mmCIF file of C-alpha atoms and ligand atoms in Angstrom:
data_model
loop_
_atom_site.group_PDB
_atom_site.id
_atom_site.type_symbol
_atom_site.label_atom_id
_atom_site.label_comp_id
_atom_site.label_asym_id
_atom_site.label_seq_id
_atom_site.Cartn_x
_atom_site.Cartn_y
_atom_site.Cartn_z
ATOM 1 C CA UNK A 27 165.319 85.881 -146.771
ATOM 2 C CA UNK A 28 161.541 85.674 -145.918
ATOM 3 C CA UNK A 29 160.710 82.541 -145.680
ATOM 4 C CA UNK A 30 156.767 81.615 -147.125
ATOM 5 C CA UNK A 31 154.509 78.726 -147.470
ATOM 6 C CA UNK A 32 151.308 78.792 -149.441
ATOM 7 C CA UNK A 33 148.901 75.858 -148.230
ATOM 8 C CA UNK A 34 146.102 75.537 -150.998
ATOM 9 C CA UNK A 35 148.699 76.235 -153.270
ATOM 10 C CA UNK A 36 146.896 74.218 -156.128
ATOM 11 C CA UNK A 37 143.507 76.650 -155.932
ATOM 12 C CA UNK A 38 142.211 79.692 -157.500
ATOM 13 C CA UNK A 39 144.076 81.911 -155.023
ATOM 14 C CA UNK A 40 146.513 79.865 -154.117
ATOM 15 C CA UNK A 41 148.351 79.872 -158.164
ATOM 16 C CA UNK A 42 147.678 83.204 -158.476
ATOM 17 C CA UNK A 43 149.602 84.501 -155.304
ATOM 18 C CA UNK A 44 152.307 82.001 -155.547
ATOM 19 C CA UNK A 45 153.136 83.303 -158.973
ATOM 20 C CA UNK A 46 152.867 86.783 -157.913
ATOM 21 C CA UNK A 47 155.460 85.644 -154.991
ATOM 22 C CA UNK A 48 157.554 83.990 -157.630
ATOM 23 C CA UNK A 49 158.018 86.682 -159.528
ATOM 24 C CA UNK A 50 158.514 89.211 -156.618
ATOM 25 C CA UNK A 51 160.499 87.348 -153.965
ATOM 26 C CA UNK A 52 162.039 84.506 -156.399
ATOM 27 C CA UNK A 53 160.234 80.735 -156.709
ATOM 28 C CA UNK A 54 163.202 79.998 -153.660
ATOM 29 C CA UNK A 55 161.226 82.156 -151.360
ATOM 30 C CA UNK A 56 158.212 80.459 -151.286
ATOM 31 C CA UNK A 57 157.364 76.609 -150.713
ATOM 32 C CA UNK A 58 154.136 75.531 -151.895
ATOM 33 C CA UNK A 59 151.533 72.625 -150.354
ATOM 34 C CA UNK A 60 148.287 71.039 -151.747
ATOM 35 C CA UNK A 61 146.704 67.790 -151.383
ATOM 36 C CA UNK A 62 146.969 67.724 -154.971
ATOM 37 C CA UNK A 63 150.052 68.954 -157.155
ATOM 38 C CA UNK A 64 149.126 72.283 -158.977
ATOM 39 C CA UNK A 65 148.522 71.897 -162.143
ATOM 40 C CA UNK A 66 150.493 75.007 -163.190
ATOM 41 C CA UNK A 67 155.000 74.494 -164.597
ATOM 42 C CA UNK A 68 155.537 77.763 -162.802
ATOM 43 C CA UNK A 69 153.799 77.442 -160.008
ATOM 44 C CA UNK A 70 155.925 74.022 -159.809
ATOM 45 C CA UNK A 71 159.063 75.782 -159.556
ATOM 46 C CA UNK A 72 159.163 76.322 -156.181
ATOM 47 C CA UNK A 73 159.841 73.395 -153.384
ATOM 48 C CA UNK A 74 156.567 71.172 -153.376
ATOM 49 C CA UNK A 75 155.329 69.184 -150.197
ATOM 50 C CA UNK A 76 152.469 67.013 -150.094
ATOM 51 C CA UNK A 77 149.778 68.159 -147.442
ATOM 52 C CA UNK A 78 146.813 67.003 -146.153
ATOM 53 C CA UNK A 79 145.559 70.221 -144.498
ATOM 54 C CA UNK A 80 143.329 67.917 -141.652
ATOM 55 C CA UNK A 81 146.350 66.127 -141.021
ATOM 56 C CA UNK A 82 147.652 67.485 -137.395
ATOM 57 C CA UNK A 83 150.939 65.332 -137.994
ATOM 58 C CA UNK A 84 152.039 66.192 -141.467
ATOM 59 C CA UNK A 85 151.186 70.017 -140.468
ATOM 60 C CA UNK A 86 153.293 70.033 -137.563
ATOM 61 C CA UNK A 87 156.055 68.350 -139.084
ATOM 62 C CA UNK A 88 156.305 71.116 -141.986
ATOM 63 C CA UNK A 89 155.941 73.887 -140.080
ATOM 64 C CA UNK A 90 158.628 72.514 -137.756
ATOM 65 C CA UNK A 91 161.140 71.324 -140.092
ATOM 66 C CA UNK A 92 160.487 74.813 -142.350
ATOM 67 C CA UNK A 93 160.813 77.222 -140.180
ATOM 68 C CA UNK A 94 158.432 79.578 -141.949
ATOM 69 C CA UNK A 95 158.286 83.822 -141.494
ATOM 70 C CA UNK A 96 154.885 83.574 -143.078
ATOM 71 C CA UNK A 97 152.243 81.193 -143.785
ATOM 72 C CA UNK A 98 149.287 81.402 -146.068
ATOM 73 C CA UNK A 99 146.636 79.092 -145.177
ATOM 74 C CA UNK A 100 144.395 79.240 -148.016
ATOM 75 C CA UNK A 101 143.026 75.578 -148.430
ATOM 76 C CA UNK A 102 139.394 75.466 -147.853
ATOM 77 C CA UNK A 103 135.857 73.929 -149.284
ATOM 78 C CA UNK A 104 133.902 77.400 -150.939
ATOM 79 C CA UNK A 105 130.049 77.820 -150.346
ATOM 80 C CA UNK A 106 128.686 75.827 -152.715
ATOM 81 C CA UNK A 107 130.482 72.431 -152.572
ATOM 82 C CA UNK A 108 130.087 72.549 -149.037
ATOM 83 C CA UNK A 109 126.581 72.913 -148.694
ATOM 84 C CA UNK A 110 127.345 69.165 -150.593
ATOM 85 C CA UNK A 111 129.452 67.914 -147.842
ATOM 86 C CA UNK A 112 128.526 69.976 -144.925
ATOM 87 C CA UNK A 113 130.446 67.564 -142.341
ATOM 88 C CA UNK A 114 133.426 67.188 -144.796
ATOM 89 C CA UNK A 115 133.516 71.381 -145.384
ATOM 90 C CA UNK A 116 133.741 71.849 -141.316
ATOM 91 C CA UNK A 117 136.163 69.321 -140.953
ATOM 92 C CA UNK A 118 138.388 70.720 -143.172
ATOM 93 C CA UNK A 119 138.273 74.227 -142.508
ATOM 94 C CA UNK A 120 138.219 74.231 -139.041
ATOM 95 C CA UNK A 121 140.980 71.572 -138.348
ATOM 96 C CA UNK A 122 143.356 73.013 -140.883
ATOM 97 C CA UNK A 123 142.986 76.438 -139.106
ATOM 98 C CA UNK A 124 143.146 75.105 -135.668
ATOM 99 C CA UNK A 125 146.761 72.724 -136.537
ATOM 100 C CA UNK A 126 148.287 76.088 -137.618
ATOM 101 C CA UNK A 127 147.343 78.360 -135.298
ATOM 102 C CA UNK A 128 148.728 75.962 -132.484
ATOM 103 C CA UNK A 129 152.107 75.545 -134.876
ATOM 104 C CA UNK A 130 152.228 79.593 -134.515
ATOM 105 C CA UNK A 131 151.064 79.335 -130.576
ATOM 106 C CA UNK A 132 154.141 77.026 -130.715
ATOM 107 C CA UNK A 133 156.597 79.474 -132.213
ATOM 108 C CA UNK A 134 157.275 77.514 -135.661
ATOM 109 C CA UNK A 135 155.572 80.494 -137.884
ATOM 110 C CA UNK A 136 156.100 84.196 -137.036
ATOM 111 C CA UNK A 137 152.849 85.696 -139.149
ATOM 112 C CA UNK A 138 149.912 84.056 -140.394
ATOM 113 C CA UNK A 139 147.367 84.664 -143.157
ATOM 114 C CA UNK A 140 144.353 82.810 -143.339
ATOM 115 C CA UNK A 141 141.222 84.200 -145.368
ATOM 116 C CA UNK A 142 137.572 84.740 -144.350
ATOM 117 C CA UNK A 143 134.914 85.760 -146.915
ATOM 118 C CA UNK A 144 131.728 87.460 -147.751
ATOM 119 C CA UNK A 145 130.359 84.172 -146.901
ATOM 120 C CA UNK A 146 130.287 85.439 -142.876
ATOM 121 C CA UNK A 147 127.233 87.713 -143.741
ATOM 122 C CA UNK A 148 123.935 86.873 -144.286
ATOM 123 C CA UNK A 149 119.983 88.326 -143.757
ATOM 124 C CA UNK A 150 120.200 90.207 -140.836
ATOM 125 C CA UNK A 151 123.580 91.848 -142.386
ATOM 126 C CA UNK A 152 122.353 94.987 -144.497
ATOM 127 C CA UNK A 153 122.629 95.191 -147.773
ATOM 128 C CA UNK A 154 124.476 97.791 -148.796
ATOM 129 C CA UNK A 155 127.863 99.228 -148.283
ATOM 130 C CA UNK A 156 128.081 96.721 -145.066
ATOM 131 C CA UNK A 157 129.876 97.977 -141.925
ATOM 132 C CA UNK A 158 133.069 96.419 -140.462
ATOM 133 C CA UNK A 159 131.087 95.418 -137.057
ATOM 134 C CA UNK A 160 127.591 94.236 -138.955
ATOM 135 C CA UNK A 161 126.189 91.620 -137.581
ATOM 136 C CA UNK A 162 127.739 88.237 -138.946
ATOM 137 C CA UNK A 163 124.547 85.932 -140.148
ATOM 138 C CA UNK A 164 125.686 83.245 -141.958
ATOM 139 C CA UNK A 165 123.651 80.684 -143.445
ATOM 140 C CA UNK A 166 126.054 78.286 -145.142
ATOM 141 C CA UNK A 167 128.504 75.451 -143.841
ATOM 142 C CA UNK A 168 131.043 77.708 -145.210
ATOM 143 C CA UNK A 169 130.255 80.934 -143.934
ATOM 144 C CA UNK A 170 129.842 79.319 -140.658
ATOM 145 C CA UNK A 171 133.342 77.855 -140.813
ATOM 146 C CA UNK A 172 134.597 81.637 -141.464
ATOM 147 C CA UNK A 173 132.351 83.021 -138.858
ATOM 148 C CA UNK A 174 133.929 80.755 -136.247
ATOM 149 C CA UNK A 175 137.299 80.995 -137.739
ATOM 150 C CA UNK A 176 137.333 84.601 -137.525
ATOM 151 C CA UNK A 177 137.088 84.818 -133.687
ATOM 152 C CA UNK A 178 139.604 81.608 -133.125
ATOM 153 C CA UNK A 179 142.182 84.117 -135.073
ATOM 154 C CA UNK A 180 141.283 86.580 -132.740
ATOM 155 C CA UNK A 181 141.953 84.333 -129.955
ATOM 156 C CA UNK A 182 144.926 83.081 -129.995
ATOM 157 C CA UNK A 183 146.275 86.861 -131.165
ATOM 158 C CA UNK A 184 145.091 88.113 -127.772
ATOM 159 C CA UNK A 185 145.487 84.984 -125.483
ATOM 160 C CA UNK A 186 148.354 83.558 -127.091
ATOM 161 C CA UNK A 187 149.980 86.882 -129.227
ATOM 162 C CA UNK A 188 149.627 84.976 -132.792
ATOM 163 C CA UNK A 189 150.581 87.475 -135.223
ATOM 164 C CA UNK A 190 147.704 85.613 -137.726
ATOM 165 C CA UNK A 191 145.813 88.621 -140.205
ATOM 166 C CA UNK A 192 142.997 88.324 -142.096
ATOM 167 C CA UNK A 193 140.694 89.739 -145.226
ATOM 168 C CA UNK A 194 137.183 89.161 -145.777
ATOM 169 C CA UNK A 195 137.310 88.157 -149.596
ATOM 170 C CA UNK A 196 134.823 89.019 -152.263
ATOM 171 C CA UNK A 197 133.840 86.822 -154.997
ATOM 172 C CA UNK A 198 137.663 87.027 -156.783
ATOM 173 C CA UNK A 199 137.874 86.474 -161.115
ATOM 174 C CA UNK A 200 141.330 85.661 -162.457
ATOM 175 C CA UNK A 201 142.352 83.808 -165.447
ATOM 176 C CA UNK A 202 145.186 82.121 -164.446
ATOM 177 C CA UNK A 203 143.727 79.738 -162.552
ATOM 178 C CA UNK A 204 139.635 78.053 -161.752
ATOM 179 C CA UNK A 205 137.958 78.651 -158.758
ATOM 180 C CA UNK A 206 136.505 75.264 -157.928
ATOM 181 C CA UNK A 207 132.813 75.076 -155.609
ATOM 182 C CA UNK A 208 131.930 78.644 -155.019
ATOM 183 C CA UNK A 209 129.171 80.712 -155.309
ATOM 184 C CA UNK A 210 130.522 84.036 -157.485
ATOM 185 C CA UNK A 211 132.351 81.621 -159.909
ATOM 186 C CA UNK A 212 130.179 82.230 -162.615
ATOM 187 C CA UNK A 213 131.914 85.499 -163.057
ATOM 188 C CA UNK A 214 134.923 83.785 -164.160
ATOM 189 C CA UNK A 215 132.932 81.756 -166.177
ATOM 190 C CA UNK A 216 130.963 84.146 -168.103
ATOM 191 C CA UNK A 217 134.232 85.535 -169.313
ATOM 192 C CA UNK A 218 135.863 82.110 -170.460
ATOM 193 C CA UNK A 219 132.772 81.783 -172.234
ATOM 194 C CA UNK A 220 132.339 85.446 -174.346
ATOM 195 C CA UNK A 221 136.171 84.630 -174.965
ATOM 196 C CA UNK A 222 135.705 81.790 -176.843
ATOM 197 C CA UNK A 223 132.789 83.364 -178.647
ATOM 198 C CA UNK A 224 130.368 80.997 -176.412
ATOM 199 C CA UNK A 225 126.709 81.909 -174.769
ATOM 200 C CA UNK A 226 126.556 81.683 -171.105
ATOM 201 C CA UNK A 227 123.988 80.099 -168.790
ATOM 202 C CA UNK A 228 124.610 81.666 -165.477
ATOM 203 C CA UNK A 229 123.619 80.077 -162.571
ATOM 204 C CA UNK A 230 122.398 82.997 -160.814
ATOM 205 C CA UNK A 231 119.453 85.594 -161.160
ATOM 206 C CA UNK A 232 120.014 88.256 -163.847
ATOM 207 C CA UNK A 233 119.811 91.122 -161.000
ATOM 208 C CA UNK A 234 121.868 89.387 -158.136
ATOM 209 C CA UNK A 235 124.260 91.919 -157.290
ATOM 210 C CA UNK A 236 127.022 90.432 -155.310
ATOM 211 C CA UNK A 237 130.518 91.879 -154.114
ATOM 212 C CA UNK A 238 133.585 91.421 -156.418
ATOM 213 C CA UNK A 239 137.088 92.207 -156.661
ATOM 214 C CA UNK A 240 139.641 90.885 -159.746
ATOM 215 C CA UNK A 241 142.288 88.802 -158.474
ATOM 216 C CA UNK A 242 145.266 90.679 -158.819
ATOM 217 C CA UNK A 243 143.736 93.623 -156.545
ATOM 218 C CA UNK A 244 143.231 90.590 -154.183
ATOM 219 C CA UNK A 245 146.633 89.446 -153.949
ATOM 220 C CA UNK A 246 148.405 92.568 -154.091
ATOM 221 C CA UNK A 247 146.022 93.650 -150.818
ATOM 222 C CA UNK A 248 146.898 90.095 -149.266
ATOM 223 C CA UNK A 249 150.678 91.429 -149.650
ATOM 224 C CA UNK A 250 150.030 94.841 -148.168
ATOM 225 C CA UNK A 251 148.009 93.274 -145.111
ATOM 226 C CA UNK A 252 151.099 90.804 -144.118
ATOM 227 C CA UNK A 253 153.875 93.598 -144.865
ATOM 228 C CA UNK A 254 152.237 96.318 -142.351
ATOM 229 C CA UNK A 255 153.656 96.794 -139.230
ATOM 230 C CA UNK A 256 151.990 94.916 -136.410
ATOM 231 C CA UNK A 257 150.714 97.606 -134.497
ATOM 232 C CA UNK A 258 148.383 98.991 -137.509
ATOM 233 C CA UNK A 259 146.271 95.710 -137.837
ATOM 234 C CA UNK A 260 143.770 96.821 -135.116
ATOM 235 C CA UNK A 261 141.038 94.049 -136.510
ATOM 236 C CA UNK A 262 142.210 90.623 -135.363
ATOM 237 C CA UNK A 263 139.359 88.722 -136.810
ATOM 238 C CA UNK A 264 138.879 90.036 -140.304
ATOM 239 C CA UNK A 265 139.178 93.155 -142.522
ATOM 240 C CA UNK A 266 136.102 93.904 -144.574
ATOM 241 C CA UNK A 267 137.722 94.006 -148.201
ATOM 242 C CA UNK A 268 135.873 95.816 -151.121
ATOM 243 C CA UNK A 269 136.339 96.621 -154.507
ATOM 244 C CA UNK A 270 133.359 96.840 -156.866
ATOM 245 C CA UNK A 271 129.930 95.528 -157.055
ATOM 246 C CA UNK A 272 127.717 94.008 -160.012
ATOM 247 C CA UNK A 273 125.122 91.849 -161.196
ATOM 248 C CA UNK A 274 125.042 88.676 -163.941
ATOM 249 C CA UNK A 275 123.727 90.829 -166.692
ATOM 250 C CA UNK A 276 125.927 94.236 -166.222
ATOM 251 C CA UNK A 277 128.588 91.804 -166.724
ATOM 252 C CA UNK A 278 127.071 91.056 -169.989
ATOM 253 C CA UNK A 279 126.626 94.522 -170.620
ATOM 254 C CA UNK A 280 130.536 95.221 -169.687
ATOM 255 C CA UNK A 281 131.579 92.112 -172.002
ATOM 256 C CA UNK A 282 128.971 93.061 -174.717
ATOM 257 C CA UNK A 283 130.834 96.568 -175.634
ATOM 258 C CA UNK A 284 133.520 94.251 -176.898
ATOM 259 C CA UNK A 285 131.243 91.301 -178.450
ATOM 260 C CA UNK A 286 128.551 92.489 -178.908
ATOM 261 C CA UNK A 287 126.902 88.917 -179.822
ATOM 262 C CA UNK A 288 126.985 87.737 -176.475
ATOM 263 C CA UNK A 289 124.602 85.553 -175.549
ATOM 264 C CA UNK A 290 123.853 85.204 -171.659
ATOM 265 C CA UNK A 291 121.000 83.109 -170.195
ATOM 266 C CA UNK A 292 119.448 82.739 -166.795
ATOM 267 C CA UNK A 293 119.226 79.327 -164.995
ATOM 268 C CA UNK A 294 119.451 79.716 -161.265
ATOM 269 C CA UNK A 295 120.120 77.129 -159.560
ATOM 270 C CA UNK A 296 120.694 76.129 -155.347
ATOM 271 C CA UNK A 297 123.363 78.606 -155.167
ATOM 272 C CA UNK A 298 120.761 81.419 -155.879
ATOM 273 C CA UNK A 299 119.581 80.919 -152.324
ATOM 274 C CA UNK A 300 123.270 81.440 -151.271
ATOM 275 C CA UNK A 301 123.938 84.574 -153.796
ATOM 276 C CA UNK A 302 120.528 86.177 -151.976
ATOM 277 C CA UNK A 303 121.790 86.018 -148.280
ATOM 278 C CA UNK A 304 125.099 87.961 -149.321
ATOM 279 C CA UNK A 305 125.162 91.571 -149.310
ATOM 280 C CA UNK A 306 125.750 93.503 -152.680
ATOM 281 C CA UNK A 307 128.469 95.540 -151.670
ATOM 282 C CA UNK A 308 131.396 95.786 -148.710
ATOM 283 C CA UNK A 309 132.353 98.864 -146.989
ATOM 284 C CA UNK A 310 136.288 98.805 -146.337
ATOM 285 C CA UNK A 311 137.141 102.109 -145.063
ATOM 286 C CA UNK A 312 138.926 99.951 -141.680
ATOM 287 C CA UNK A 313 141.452 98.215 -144.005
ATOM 288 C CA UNK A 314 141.902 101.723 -145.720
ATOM 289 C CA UNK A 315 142.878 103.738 -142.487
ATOM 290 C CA UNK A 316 144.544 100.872 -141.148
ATOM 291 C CA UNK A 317 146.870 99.528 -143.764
ATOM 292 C CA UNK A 318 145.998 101.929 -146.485
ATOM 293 C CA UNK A 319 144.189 99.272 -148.511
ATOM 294 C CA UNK A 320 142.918 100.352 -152.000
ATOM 295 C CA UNK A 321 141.384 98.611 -155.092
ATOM 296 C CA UNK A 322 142.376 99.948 -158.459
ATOM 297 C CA UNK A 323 140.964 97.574 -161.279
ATOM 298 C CA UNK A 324 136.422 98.145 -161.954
ATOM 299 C CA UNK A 325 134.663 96.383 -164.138
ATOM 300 C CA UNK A 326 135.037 97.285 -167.675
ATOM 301 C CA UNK A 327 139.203 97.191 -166.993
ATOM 302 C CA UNK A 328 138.796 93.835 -165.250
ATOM 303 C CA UNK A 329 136.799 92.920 -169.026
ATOM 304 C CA UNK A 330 139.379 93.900 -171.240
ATOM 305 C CA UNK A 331 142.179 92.147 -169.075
ATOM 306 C CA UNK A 332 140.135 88.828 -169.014
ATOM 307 C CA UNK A 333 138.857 88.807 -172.523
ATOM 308 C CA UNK A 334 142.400 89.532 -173.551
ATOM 309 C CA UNK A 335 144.058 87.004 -171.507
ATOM 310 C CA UNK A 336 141.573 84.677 -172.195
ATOM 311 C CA UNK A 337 141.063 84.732 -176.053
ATOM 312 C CA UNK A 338 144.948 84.682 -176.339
ATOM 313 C CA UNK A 339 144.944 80.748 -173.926
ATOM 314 C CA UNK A 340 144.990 77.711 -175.958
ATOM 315 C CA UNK A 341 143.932 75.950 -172.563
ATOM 316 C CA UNK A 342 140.339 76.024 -171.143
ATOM 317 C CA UNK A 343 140.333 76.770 -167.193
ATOM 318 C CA UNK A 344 138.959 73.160 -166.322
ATOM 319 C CA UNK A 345 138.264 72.331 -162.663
HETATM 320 N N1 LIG B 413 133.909 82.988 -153.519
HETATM 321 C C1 LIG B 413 133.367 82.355 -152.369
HETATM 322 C C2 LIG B 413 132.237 81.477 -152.706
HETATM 323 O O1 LIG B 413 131.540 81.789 -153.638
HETATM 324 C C3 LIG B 413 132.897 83.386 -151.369
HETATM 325 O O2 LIG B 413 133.958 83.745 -150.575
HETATM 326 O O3 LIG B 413 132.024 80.509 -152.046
#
């Protein structure tokens, strides 16, 4: 049996893959770690262990004792808390990375998945349809974490022959579990709103387009990267990942054909400024050839599947 661990198991991503292990590998094939306990019973199934992801020791110790096939380093502070705690958002991104890519330098994980992000682009990056090799520009704490992150993956694949992979992440909208401090989370917001027959005041400008993918395209390409053989991953610091692209209000428009008294209002805020130095939309054709990487769910699908789930919830997704 494959043996897994999902660090950040208690985030956005972090639910939403473990489940999708769960339910494909069994809850015994995957142990889960968080500073916090997730706040999900499923989830919870599978063997818990209390992680500080800064905390060399602790990291070490796990990885040691678990003798993992595969870990999933997911925990991280998004773009817009860390522009909070810019000091705090380095720290814990860059230390978490660096404690498990020496465990793997070690030998105590065979493959390792650790996600970058839109984040890494910024104004010099074009707009449009953005190339693998564009130039990286970016202008937050958190971009700059994945910028540098990137190219430590890369080197301890070709100094030290890590086997660590990695996806550039659009803005991701599931409703199984809250993003928490990024930028694109209004667009899981907007649609916990319309479902419970709410307006929206969206944080962003009406026309900011920004790149977007629903969550269960990003987990099932997450799977696909780690499954394919070694020799097709020819990026080592991070696949450009793309699925569709939109603004605040053709969200409205996508939610309006199925309430059509939606109100949505327009108060941007600081993370405007962040939205703006993002590109609108991802080429991906490297992860295509490569590991034959393809996003199935647009917008108006991703609508119906989110107003559905969502108006059928008794909970609210609370941070
Ligand atoms: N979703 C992230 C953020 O908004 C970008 O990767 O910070």
């Amino acid at each position: 049996m494959v043996r897994r661990l999902v660090i950040g198991a208690a985030g956005q991503l972090g639910i939403e893959l473990v489940l999708r292990m769960q339910s494909e590998f069994g809850a015994a094939a995957v142990d889960i770690s968080d500073i916090r306990v997730p706040d999900n019973e499923s989830v919870m199934r599978s063997k818990f262990l209390h992680l500080d992801a800064t905390d060399e020791g602790t990291i070490s110790k796990i990885l040691e004792e678990g003798q993992y096939d595969e870990v999933y380093h997911l925990a991280a502070m998004l773009s817009a808390t860390g522009e909070k705690k810019p000091l705090a958002a380095w720290d814990l991104n860059m230390q978490s990375l660096l404690h498990i890519l020496e465990a793997a330098k070690d030998g105590w994980v065979k493959r390792v998945f650790w996600p970058s992000s839109i984040a890494v682009f910024g104004p010099l990056t074009p707009k449009n349809n953005v190339p693998q090799n564009a130039p990286l520009d970016p202008t937050t704490v958190y971009g700059i974490s994945k910028q540098a992150g990137e190219f430590w993956c890369r080197y301890y694949h070709e100094k030290y022959g890590v086997d660590v992979r990695s996806v550039r992440y659009p803005g991701l909208i599931g409703h199984r579990s809250t993003p928490g401090g990024g930028t694109t989370d209004y667009a899981v917001e907007i649609y916990e709103c319309a479902a419970r027959g709410k307006s929206y005041t969206c944080f962003l400008k009406a026309d900011q387009a920004l790149p977007m993918m629903y969550m269960d395209d990003a987990v099932r390409g997450t799977l696909e990267l780690m499954r394919a053989p070694k020799d097709q991953i020819r990026v080592r610091t991070s696949y450009n990942l793309g699925a569709m692209s939109f603004t605040p209000s053709e969200i409205g428009e996508s939610i309006r054909q199925q309430k059509p008294e939606f109100q949505l209002n327009y108060i941007p805020d600081q993370r405007q400024a962040i939205a703006e130095s993002w590109p609108c939309s991802i080429d991906d054709s490297d992860a295509k050839e490569d590991w034959g990487w393809q996003a199935k769910i647009m917008i108006d699908d991703m609508t119906n599947i989110m107003l559905d789930a969502l108006s059928t919830t008794n909970e609210t997704l609370e941070p």
